CSV table of C-alpha atoms in Angstrom, one decimal:
chain,number,residue,atom,x,y,z
A,13,MET,CA,10.1,32.2,2.2
A,14,PRO,CA,13.2,34.2,1.3
A,15,TRP,CA,12.9,36.8,-1.3
A,16,THR,CA,13.5,35.7,-4.9
A,17,ASN,CA,16.1,37.2,-7.2
A,18,PRO,CA,14.3,39.1,-9.9
A,19,ARG,CA,17.1,38.8,-12.4
A,20,LYS,CA,17.1,35.0,-12.0
A,21,LEU,CA,13.3,34.9,-12.5
A,22,ILE,CA,13.3,37.0,-15.7
A,23,GLU,CA,16.4,35.2,-17.2
A,24,GLY,CA,14.8,31.9,-16.4
A,25,ALA,CA,11.6,32.9,-18.1
A,26,ARG,CA,13.5,34.1,-21.1
A,27,ALA,CA,15.4,30.8,-21.4
A,28,GLY,CA,12.2,28.9,-21.0
A,29,ASN,CA,10.1,31.1,-23.3
A,30,PHE,CA,7.5,32.0,-20.7
A,31,ALA,CA,6.7,35.1,-18.6
A,32,ILE,CA,6.3,36.1,-15.0
A,33,GLY,CA,3.1,37.7,-13.8
A,34,ALA,CA,3.3,41.1,-12.1
A,35,PHE,CA,0.2,42.3,-10.2
A,36,ASN,CA,-0.7,45.3,-8.1
A,37,MET,CA,-1.8,45.3,-4.4
A,38,HIS,CA,-4.5,47.6,-3.1
A,39,ASN,CA,-5.0,46.6,0.5
A,40,VAL,CA,-4.4,43.6,2.8
A,41,GLU,CA,-6.9,41.3,1.1
A,42,THR,CA,-5.6,41.9,-2.4
A,43,THR,CA,-2.0,41.4,-1.3
A,44,GLU,CA,-3.1,38.1,0.3
A,45,ALA,CA,-4.9,37.1,-2.9
A,46,LEU,CA,-1.7,37.5,-4.9
A,47,VAL,CA,0.5,35.7,-2.4
A,48,TRP,CA,-2.0,32.8,-1.9
A,49,ALA,CA,-2.3,32.4,-5.7
A,50,ALA,CA,1.5,32.2,-6.0
A,51,GLU,CA,1.5,29.5,-3.3
A,52,GLN,CA,-1.3,27.5,-4.9
A,53,ALA,CA,0.1,27.7,-8.4
A,54,ASP,CA,3.7,27.2,-7.3
A,55,ALA,CA,4.5,30.3,-9.4
A,56,PRO,CA,6.9,33.2,-8.7
A,57,VAL,CA,5.2,36.6,-8.6
A,58,PHE,CA,6.1,40.2,-8.8
A,59,LEU,CA,4.2,42.1,-6.1
A,60,GLN,CA,3.8,45.6,-7.4
A,61,VAL,CA,3.5,48.8,-5.4
A,62,GLY,CA,1.8,50.8,-8.1
A,63,ARG,CA,0.1,54.1,-9.0
A,64,ALA,CA,-3.1,53.4,-7.2
A,65,ILE,CA,-1.8,52.3,-3.8
A,66,ILE,CA,0.9,55.0,-3.4
A,67,PRO,CA,-1.6,57.9,-3.0
A,68,HIS,CA,-3.7,55.7,-0.7
A,69,MET,CA,-1.0,54.8,1.8
A,70,GLY,CA,2.4,55.9,0.5
A,71,VAL,CA,5.4,53.9,-0.6
A,72,ARG,CA,6.6,53.0,2.9
A,73,LYS,CA,3.4,51.7,4.3
A,74,ALA,CA,2.6,49.8,1.0
A,75,PHE,CA,6.0,48.2,1.2
A,76,GLU,CA,5.7,47.2,4.8
A,77,MET,CA,2.3,45.7,4.3
A,78,THR,CA,3.4,43.7,1.3
A,79,LYS,CA,6.7,42.6,3.0
A,80,ARG,CA,4.9,41.3,6.1
A,81,ILE,CA,2.3,39.3,4.2
A,82,ALA,CA,4.7,37.9,1.7
A,83,GLU,CA,7.3,36.9,4.3
A,84,GLU,CA,4.7,35.1,6.3
A,85,SER,CA,3.9,32.9,3.2
A,86,SER,CA,5.7,30.2,1.3
A,87,ALA,CA,5.5,32.2,-1.9
A,88,HIS,CA,8.5,33.0,-4.1
A,89,PHE,CA,8.2,36.8,-4.5
A,90,VAL,CA,9.7,40.0,-5.7
A,91,ILE,CA,8.6,43.4,-4.3
A,92,HIS,CA,8.6,45.8,-7.3
A,93,LEU,CA,8.0,49.5,-7.5
A,94,ASP,CA,5.8,50.2,-10.6
A,95,HIS,CA,5.9,53.5,-12.5
A,96,GLY,CA,8.1,55.1,-9.9
A,97,SER,CA,9.1,58.8,-10.0
A,98,TRP,CA,12.7,59.7,-9.2
A,99,ASP,CA,12.0,60.3,-5.5
A,100,GLU,CA,9.9,57.2,-5.2
A,101,CYS,CA,12.7,55.1,-6.8
A,102,ILE,CA,15.2,56.5,-4.3
A,103,GLU,CA,12.8,55.8,-1.4
A,104,ALA,CA,12.2,52.3,-2.7
A,105,ILE,CA,15.9,51.5,-2.9
A,106,ARG,CA,16.3,52.8,0.7
A,107,LEU,CA,13.4,50.7,1.9
A,108,GLY,CA,14.6,47.5,0.5
A,109,PHE,CA,12.6,46.8,-2.7
A,110,ASN,CA,14.4,44.3,-4.8
A,111,SER,CA,13.1,45.5,-8.2
A,112,ILE,CA,12.1,49.0,-9.4
A,113,MET,CA,10.6,50.6,-12.5
A,114,TYR,CA,11.7,54.2,-13.2
A,115,ASP,CA,9.1,55.9,-15.4
A,116,GLY,CA,10.6,58.7,-17.4
A,117,ALA,CA,8.5,58.1,-20.5
A,118,HIS,CA,6.8,61.5,-20.1
A,119,LEU,CA,10.2,63.3,-20.4
A,120,PRO,CA,11.9,64.4,-23.6
A,121,PHE,CA,13.9,61.5,-24.9
A,122,GLU,CA,17.4,62.8,-24.1
A,123,GLU,CA,16.3,63.7,-20.5
A,124,ASN,CA,14.7,60.3,-20.2
A,125,ILE,CA,18.0,58.7,-21.1
A,126,LYS,CA,20.0,60.9,-18.6
A,127,THR,CA,17.7,60.3,-15.6
A,128,THR,CA,17.2,56.6,-16.3
A,129,ARG,CA,20.9,56.1,-16.6
A,130,ARG,CA,21.5,57.7,-13.2
A,131,ILE,CA,18.7,55.6,-11.5
A,132,VAL,CA,20.3,52.5,-13.1
A,133,GLU,CA,23.7,53.4,-11.7
A,134,ILE,CA,22.3,53.9,-8.2
A,135,ALA,CA,20.1,50.8,-8.2
A,136,HIS,CA,22.8,48.6,-9.6
A,137,ASP,CA,25.1,49.6,-6.8
A,138,PHE,CA,22.6,47.9,-4.5
A,139,GLY,CA,22.1,44.9,-6.8
A,140,ILE,CA,18.6,46.0,-7.9
A,141,PRO,CA,17.5,45.6,-11.5
A,142,VAL,CA,15.7,48.4,-13.2
A,143,GLU,CA,12.8,48.4,-15.7
A,144,ALA,CA,12.0,51.5,-17.8
A,145,GLU,CA,9.4,52.3,-20.5
A,146,LEU,CA,9.5,53.7,-24.0
A,147,GLY,CA,6.4,54.6,-26.0
A,148,LYS,CA,3.0,55.9,-25.0
A,149,ILE,CA,0.3,53.7,-23.5
A,150,PRO,CA,-3.2,55.3,-23.8
A,151,ASP,CA,-6.1,54.7,-21.5
A,152,VAL,CA,-8.8,52.3,-22.7
A,153,GLY,CA,-11.4,54.0,-24.9
A,154,GLU,CA,-9.1,56.8,-26.2
A,155,SER,CA,-9.1,57.4,-29.9
A,156,VAL,CA,-5.4,57.1,-31.0
A,157,HIS,CA,-3.3,56.7,-34.2
A,158,TRP,CA,-1.5,53.6,-33.1
A,159,PRO,CA,1.7,54.0,-35.0
A,160,ASP,CA,2.3,57.2,-33.1
A,161,TYR,CA,2.1,55.3,-29.8
A,162,TYR,CA,4.3,52.3,-30.6
A,163,THR,CA,7.8,52.1,-29.2
A,164,ASP,CA,10.3,53.2,-31.8
A,165,VAL,CA,12.8,50.5,-32.5
A,166,GLY,CA,15.8,52.8,-33.1
A,167,GLU,CA,15.1,54.8,-30.0
A,168,ALA,CA,14.7,51.6,-28.0
A,169,GLN,CA,18.1,50.3,-29.2
A,170,ARG,CA,19.8,53.5,-28.2
A,171,PHE,CA,18.0,53.9,-24.9
A,172,VAL,CA,18.9,50.4,-23.7
A,173,ALA,CA,22.5,50.8,-24.8
A,174,GLU,CA,23.0,54.2,-23.1
A,175,THR,CA,21.0,53.5,-19.9
A,176,GLY,CA,21.9,49.9,-19.0
A,177,VAL,CA,18.3,49.0,-18.0
A,178,ASP,CA,17.6,45.4,-17.4
A,179,THR,CA,14.1,45.2,-18.9
A,180,LEU,CA,12.1,47.4,-21.1
A,181,ALA,CA,8.3,48.0,-21.1
A,182,ILE,CA,7.1,48.6,-24.6
A,183,SER,CA,4.0,50.0,-26.3
A,184,VAL,CA,2.7,47.7,-29.1
A,185,GLY,CA,-1.1,48.2,-28.9
A,186,ILE,CA,-1.8,47.8,-25.2
A,187,VAL,CA,-3.9,50.1,-23.1
A,188,HIS,CA,-4.4,50.8,-19.4
A,189,GLY,CA,-7.8,49.4,-18.3
A,190,VAL,CA,-10.6,47.4,-19.7
A,191,ILE,CA,-14.1,48.3,-21.0
A,192,PRO,CA,-16.2,45.2,-21.1
A,193,GLY,CA,-17.3,44.4,-24.6
A,194,LEU,CA,-14.8,46.7,-26.2
A,195,LYS,CA,-12.6,44.8,-28.6
A,196,PRO,CA,-8.9,45.5,-27.9
A,197,GLU,CA,-6.4,46.6,-30.5
A,198,PRO,CA,-4.5,43.6,-31.8
A,199,LEU,CA,-0.9,43.5,-30.5
A,200,ALA,CA,1.8,44.5,-32.9
A,201,ILE,CA,3.7,41.2,-32.6
A,202,GLY,CA,6.0,42.1,-35.5
A,203,ARG,CA,7.1,45.3,-33.7
A,204,THR,CA,7.6,43.3,-30.5
A,205,LYS,CA,10.0,40.9,-32.3
A,206,GLU,CA,11.9,43.9,-33.8
A,207,LEU,CA,12.3,45.4,-30.3
A,208,ARG,CA,13.5,42.1,-28.8
A,209,ASP,CA,16.1,41.7,-31.5
A,210,ALA,CA,17.2,45.4,-31.4
A,211,THR,CA,17.5,45.7,-27.6
A,212,GLY,CA,18.7,42.2,-26.6
A,213,ILE,CA,16.9,42.4,-23.3
A,214,PRO,CA,13.7,40.9,-21.9
A,215,LEU,CA,10.5,42.9,-22.7
A,216,VAL,CA,7.6,43.8,-20.5
A,217,LEU,CA,4.0,44.4,-21.4
A,218,HIS,CA,1.9,46.7,-19.2
A,219,GLY,CA,-1.9,46.8,-19.5
A,220,ALA,CA,-2.1,43.0,-20.0
A,221,SER,CA,-5.7,42.8,-18.9
A,222,GLY,CA,-8.1,42.0,-21.6
A,223,ILE,CA,-5.6,40.7,-24.1
A,224,PRO,CA,-6.8,37.6,-25.9
A,225,GLU,CA,-5.1,34.4,-24.9
A,226,ASP,CA,-3.6,33.7,-28.4
A,227,GLU,CA,-2.0,37.2,-28.4
A,228,VAL,CA,-0.5,36.6,-24.9
A,229,LEU,CA,1.1,33.4,-26.2
A,230,ALA,CA,2.3,35.2,-29.3
A,231,ALA,CA,3.8,38.0,-27.2
A,232,ARG,CA,5.6,35.4,-25.0
A,233,ALA,CA,7.1,33.9,-28.1
A,234,ALA,CA,8.1,37.3,-29.4
A,235,GLY,CA,10.2,38.2,-26.3
A,236,VAL,CA,7.8,39.3,-23.5
A,237,ASN,CA,9.0,37.8,-20.2
A,238,LYS,CA,6.9,39.9,-17.8
A,239,PHE,CA,3.2,40.8,-18.0
A,240,ASN,CA,1.7,43.5,-15.8
A,241,ALA,CA,-2.0,42.9,-15.2
A,242,ASP,CA,-4.3,44.6,-12.7
A,243,THR,CA,-7.8,45.4,-14.1
A,244,ASP,CA,-8.9,41.8,-14.6
A,245,LEU,CA,-7.9,41.0,-11.0
A,246,ARG,CA,-9.7,44.0,-9.6
A,247,HIS,CA,-12.8,43.1,-11.5
A,248,ALA,CA,-12.7,39.6,-10.0
A,249,PHE,CA,-12.3,41.1,-6.5
A,250,ARG,CA,-15.1,43.6,-7.1
A,251,ALA,CA,-17.4,40.8,-8.4
A,252,GLY,CA,-16.9,39.0,-5.1
A,253,LEU,CA,-17.9,42.1,-3.1
A,254,GLU,CA,-21.0,42.7,-5.3
A,255,ALA,CA,-22.1,39.1,-5.0
A,256,VAL,CA,-22.1,39.2,-1.2
A,257,PHE,CA,-23.8,42.6,-0.9
A,258,ALA,CA,-26.4,41.5,-3.5
A,259,THR,CA,-27.8,39.2,-0.8
A,260,GLY,CA,-28.4,42.0,1.6
A,261,ASP,CA,-26.6,43.9,4.4
A,262,ARG,CA,-23.5,41.8,5.1
A,263,GLN,CA,-20.3,42.3,7.0
A,264,LEU,CA,-17.5,44.0,5.0
A,265,GLU,CA,-15.1,41.2,6.0
A,266,GLU,CA,-17.4,38.6,4.5
A,267,ALA,CA,-17.5,40.5,1.2
A,268,MET,CA,-13.8,41.1,1.1
A,269,ALA,CA,-13.2,37.4,1.8
A,270,GLU,CA,-15.3,36.5,-1.3
A,271,GLY,CA,-13.5,39.1,-3.3
A,272,ARG,CA,-10.1,37.7,-2.2
A,273,LYS,CA,-11.2,34.2,-3.1
A,274,ARG,CA,-12.2,35.2,-6.6
A,275,MET,CA,-9.0,37.2,-7.1
A,276,VAL,CA,-6.9,34.2,-6.1
A,277,ALA,CA,-8.7,32.1,-8.8
A,278,ALA,CA,-8.3,34.9,-11.4
A,279,THR,CA,-4.6,35.3,-10.6
A,280,ILE,CA,-3.9,31.6,-10.9
A,281,GLU,CA,-5.4,31.6,-14.4
A,282,LYS,CA,-3.0,34.4,-15.4
A,283,MET,CA,-0.1,32.5,-14.0
A,284,LYS,CA,-1.0,29.5,-16.1
A,285,LEU,CA,-1.5,31.6,-19.2
A,286,TYR,CA,1.9,33.3,-18.7
A,287,GLY,CA,3.6,29.9,-18.3
A,288,CYS,CA,5.0,30.5,-14.8
A,289,ALA,CA,2.7,28.2,-12.9
A,290,GLY,CA,4.7,25.3,-11.5
A,291,LYS,CA,8.0,27.2,-12.0
A,292,ALA,CA,8.7,28.7,-8.6
A,293,ARG,CA,10.9,26.0,-7.2
A,294,GLU,CA,12.7,25.6,-10.5
A,295,LEU,CA,13.6,29.3,-10.6
A,296,ALA,CA,14.4,29.8,-6.9
């Protein structure tokens, strides 16, 4: 299936008040799980080369693996670089990614604006949309004073105006990771609406694993059109591995096949919750 235009996906989601799921690959089996879920759910999908796989195999090999598996499928897909550094973004543009996220959130605000603006200029010359991030997202279990972590509305308005980014990842109570049994911080839906109104562009929520369904729906209504989720899907894959090995010494391929099967099911449930199931052909 031909690659899908990421701008068209996000704008379609925005117009329809739903969101697109963005999920990370870790190896061949997890890539297949995401692609097969997209096929079965008739949902578009952002296939994300993220922070875990890059140290494992590098941007190029991760891209080549994802491209091969996706192009052999009937899925409607985008290959997206997640949390890219400057060098990784340039490499991704050269390789043929059709969506990138430049992460300068760790930089001083003025430097973040400057470097993001330059990445946007380069990427837009190649027709590639750019996502950026403002605010701090803690790891699960950290003790934080949440107002200090939320994306500032005034800064977001200026950042978007001066950089020209296409989407903005925000911090409104989300965390990276999930601890089973630990109640998550409620999302700051009011702040999300303020950011939507101030920036005028689609918003992104990272760390979407573990968020209660009612809050996902509220975030969609407040202007979030892309959810990044990884931990819930990895847990599903891991459960498949553990179930097979719990029966005794089994072949690794059998365990990975069960992990893949469970990850497909978990991904489809995310796609239904985000509202993008059944939308692939409509947005193509």
